[in-house]
XYZ file of C-alpha atoms in Angstrom:
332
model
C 30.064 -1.284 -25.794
C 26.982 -3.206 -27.690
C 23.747 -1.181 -26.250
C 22.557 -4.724 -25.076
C 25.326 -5.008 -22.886
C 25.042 -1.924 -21.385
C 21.885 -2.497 -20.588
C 22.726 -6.204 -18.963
C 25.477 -4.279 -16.968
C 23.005 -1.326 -15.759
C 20.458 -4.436 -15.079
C 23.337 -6.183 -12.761
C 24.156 -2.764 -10.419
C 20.935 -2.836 -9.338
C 21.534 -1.153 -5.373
C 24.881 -0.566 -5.959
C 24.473 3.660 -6.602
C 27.854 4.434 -8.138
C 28.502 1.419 -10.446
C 24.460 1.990 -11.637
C 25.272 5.706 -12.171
C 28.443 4.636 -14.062
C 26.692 2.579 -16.635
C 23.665 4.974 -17.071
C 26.816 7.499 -17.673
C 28.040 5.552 -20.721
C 24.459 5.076 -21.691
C 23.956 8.801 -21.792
C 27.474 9.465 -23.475
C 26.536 7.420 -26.255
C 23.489 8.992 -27.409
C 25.493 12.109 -27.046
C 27.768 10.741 -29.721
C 25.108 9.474 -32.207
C 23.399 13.352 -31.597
C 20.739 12.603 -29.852
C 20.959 15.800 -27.651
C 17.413 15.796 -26.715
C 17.426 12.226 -25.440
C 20.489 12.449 -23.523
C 19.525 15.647 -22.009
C 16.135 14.443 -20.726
C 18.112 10.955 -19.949
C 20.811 13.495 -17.629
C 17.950 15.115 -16.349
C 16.059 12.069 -15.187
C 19.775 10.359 -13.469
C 20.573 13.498 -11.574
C 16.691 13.676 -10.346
C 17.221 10.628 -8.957
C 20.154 10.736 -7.475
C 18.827 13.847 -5.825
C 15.788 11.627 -4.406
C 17.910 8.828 -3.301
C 20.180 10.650 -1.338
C 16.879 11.804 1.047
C 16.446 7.866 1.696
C 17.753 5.106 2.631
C 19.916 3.199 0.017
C 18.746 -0.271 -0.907
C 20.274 -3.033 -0.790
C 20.083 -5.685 -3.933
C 17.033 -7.808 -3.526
C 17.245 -11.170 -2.088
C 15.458 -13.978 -4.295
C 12.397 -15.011 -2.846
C 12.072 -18.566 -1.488
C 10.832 -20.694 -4.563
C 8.845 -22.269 -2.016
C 6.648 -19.405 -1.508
C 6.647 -17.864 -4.736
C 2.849 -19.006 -4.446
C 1.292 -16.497 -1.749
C 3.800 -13.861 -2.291
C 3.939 -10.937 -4.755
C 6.030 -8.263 -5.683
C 3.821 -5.081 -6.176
C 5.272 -1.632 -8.374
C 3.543 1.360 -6.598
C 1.955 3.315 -9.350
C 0.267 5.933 -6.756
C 1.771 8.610 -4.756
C 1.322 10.692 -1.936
C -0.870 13.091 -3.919
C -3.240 10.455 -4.365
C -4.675 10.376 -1.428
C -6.419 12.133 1.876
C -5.261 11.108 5.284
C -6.604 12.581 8.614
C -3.997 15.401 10.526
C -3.355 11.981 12.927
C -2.499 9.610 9.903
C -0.156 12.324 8.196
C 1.785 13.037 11.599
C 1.873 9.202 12.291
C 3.252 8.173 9.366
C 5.990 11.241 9.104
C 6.932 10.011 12.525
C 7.619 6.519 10.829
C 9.347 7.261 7.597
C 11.513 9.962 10.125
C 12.100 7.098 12.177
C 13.343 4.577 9.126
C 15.129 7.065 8.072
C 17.166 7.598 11.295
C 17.120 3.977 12.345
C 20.987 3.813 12.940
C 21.015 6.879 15.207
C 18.070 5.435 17.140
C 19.242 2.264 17.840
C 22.361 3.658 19.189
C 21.059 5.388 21.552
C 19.489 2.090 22.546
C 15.973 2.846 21.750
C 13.340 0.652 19.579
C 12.061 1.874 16.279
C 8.710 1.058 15.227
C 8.729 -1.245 12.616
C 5.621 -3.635 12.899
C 2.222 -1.775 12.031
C -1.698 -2.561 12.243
C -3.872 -0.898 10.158
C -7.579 -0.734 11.360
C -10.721 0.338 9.750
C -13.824 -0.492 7.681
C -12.805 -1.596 3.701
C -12.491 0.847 0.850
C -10.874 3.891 3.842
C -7.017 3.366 2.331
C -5.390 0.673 3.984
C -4.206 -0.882 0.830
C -3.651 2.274 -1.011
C -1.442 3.838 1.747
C 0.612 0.922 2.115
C 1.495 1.037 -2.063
C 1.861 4.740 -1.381
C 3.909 4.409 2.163
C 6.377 1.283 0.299
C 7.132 3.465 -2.133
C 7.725 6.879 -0.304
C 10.824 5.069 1.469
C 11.726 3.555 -1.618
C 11.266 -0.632 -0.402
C 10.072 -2.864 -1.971
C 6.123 -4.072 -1.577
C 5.892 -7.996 -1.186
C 1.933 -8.509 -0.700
C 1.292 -12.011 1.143
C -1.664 -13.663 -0.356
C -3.782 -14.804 3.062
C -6.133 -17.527 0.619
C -3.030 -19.366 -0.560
C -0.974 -19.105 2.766
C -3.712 -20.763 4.347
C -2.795 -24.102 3.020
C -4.914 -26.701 2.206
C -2.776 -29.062 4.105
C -3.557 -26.732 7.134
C -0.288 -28.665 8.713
C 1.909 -26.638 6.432
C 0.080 -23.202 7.035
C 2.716 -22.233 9.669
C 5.765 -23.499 7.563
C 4.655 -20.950 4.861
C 4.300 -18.077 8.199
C 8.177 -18.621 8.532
C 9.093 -18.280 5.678
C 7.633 -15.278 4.699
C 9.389 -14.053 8.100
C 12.464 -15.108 7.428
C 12.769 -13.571 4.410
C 10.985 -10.045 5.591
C 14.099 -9.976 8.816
C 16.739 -10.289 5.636
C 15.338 -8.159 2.759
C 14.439 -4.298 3.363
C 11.007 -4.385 2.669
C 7.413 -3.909 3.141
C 5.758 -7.208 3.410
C 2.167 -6.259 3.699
C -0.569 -9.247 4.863
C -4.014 -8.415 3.837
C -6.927 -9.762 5.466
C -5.147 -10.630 8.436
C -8.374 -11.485 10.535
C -8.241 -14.659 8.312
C -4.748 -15.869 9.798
C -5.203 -14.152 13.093
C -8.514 -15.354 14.200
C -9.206 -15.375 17.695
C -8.062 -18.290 19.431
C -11.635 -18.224 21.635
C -13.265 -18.864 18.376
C -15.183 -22.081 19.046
C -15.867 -22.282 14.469
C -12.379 -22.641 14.219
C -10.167 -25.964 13.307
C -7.460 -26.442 16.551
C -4.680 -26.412 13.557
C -5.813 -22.972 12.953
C -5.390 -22.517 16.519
C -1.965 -23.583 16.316
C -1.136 -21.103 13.530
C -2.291 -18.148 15.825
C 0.409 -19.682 18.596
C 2.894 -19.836 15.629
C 2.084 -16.404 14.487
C 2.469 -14.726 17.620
C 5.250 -16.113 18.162
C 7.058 -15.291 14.453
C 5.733 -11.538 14.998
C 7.201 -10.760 18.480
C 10.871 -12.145 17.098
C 10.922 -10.721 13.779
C 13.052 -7.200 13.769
C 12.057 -6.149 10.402
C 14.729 -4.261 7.958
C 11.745 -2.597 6.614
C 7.986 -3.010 7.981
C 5.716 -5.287 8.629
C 2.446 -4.347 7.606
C -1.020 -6.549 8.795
C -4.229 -4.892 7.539
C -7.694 -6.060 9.026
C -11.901 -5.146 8.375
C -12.420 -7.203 11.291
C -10.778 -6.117 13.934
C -13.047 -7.170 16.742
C -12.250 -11.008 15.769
C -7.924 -10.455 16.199
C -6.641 -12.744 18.563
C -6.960 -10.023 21.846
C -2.898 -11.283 22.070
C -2.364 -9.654 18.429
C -2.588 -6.126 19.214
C 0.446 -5.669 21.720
C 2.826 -7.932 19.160
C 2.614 -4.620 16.749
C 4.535 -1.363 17.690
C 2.083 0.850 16.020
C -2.002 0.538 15.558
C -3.369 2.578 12.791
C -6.870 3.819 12.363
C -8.284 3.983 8.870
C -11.817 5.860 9.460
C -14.474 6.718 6.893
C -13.863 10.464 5.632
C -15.256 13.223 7.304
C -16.491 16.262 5.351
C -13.241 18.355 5.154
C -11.530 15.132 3.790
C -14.574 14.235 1.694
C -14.096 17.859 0.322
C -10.373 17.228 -0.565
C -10.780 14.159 -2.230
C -13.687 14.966 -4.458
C -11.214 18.037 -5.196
C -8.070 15.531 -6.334
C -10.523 13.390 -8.251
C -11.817 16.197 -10.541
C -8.887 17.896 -10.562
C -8.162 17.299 -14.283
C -11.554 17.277 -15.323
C -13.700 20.077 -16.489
C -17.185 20.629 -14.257
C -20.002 22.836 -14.512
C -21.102 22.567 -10.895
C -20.109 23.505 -7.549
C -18.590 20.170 -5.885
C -18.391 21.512 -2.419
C -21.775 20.964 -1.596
C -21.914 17.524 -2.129
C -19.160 16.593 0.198
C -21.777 16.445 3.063
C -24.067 14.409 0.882
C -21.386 11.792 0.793
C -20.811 11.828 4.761
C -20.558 8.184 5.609
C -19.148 6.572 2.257
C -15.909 5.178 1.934
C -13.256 6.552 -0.260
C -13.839 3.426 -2.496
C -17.642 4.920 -2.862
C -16.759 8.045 -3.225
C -14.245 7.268 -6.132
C -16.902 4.955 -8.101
C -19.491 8.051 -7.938
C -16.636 10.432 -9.561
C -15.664 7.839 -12.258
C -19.185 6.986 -13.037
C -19.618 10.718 -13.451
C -16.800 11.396 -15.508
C -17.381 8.190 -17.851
C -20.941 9.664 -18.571
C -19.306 12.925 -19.796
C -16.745 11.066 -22.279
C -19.772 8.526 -23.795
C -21.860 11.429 -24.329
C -18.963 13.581 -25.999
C -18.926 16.447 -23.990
C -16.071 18.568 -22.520
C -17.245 18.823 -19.222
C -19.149 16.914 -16.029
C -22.244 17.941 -15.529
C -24.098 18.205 -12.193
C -27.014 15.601 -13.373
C -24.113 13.619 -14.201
C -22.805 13.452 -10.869
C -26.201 12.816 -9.529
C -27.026 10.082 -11.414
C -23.861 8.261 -9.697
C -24.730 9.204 -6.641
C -27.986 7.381 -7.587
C -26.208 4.050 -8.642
C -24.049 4.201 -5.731
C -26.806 4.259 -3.063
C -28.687 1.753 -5.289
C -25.548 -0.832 -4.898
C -25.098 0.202 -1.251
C -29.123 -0.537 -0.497
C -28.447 -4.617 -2.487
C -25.168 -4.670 -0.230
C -26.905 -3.519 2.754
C -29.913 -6.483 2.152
C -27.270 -9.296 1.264
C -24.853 -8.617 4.936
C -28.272 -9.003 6.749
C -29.368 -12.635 4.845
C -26.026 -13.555 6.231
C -26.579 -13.164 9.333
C -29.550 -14.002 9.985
C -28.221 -17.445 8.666
């Protein structure tokens, strides 16, 4: 068979494991004819890895075309990262092994009549991993990672705001996923709120309502900064509340650790993890980049301890400007 057609057919078994293994068979079988041993070794290599992987997860079924009506405010993410990517607190790590057990052994839960948790809040000041873990979490179960875009949902024709709500819904009870909202403060403002427009209002009563009827195939995943303006109704709609704190020192340590873990230093890192007490991950990574871009203009093999220093330097300088701007705003 014409290698384009092959490739067509492995395209079309998408989610269907023995059919996809089939074609990726003849693929393989076919470089073993033209001798191209290496190729179809690593090619046989890679297949059986990952049918070893997918038998430790769920299977998935074909994906279900999005709504052209909200192709707008919702995109499909590829997770690049993985679990080794990033530092989680003892709680986080046993939390989320709880869930992905739980996924896992849905069907045996259920019949034994009992809930599983399928509708999470993650809590917690920005750059502490929200985003990143969800990329990271999609991808450990192997779903798919829709990411809602709040700015566009949030219609200009405010009338059509909760429209767009259900149909994101709707499509998250049908397709295993992870459909991950962002920002959700913006959508799930307090209802008390005296700023806000009464059709914004109405979205809240809409929203509450969509999230206490949706049973997810996969999860439903709202993220928030803010979480002292949620509607105070919000919380109990969500089966799980997750709490996304700055680093303490032991993680600090770990994650300066992964950072520099390819990298050639000069200088004792430990030291420096108390230093950092207080930043966010997203801090902390700038400071390690900065460093390690310093080392590569300047040509040399390895980061230096001025080097890191210096970031440090820019990073507190940026944090001081940040620091100045938050307080204009509210004093206006």
């Amino acid at each position: 068979m014409a290698r384009g057609e092959l490739m067509k057919k492995l395209l079309a078994s998408y989610g269907r494991d023995d059919e996809f293994r089939a074609v990726a068979e003849q693929i393989i079988l076919e470089e073993e004819q033209k001798n191209n041993r290496v190729l179809a070794r690593s090619l046989r290599q890679t297949l059986d890895h990952a049918s070893s992987s997918a038998s430790q997860r769920k299977t998935l079924a074909p994906l279900i075309p999005f709504p052209d009506a909200a192709n707008d405010f919702v995109e499909r993410i590829a997770p690049e990262h993985t679990k080794s990517d990033i530092v989680l607190s003892k709680t986080n790590v046993r939390i989320f092994t709880g869930l992905m057990q739980e996924f896992r052994r849905a069907d045996d839960i259920r019949r034994h009549g009992l809930p599983v948790r399928s509708k999470l809040l993650f809590c917690g000041p920005p750059g502490c991993g929200k985003t990143l873990c969800t990329e990271i979490f999609a991808g450990e179960l192997g779903l798919p990672l829709f990411v809602v875009k709040i700015d566009r949902l949030i219609s200009s024709y405010l009338g059509e705001t909760a429209g767009n709500v259900r149909k994101i819904f709707e499509f998250a009870r049908k397709q295993p996923c992870v459909l991950f909202l962002d920002e959700f403060d913006a959508l799930a403002r307090s209802r008390d709120d005296t700023s806000e427009h009464n059709e914004l209002r109405r979205v809240v009563n809409s929203l509450l309502i969509f999230i206490d009827r949706i049973k997810p195939k996969g999860f439903l995943i709202a993220a928030t900064n803010l979480d002292q303006a949620l509607d105070p109704a919000v919380w109990r709609r969500f089966d799980e509340v997750i709490w996304f704190e700055k680093p303490d020192r032991e993680m600090i340590d770990r994650f300066l650790t992964m950072k520099f873990k390819n990298v050639k230093i000069s200088f004792d890192l430990h030291p420096h993890a108390r230093e950092l007490e207080g930043y966010s991950y997203a801090e902390i990574e700038r400071i390690c980049v900065q460093a390690i871009k310093t080392a590569v203009i300047e040509r040399r093999k390895d980061v230096g301890e001025q080097d890191f220093r210096h970031a440090m330097a820019d990073e507190i300088r940026r944090r001081s400007g940040t620091s100045r701007l938050q307080q204009s705003a509210q004093e206006h």
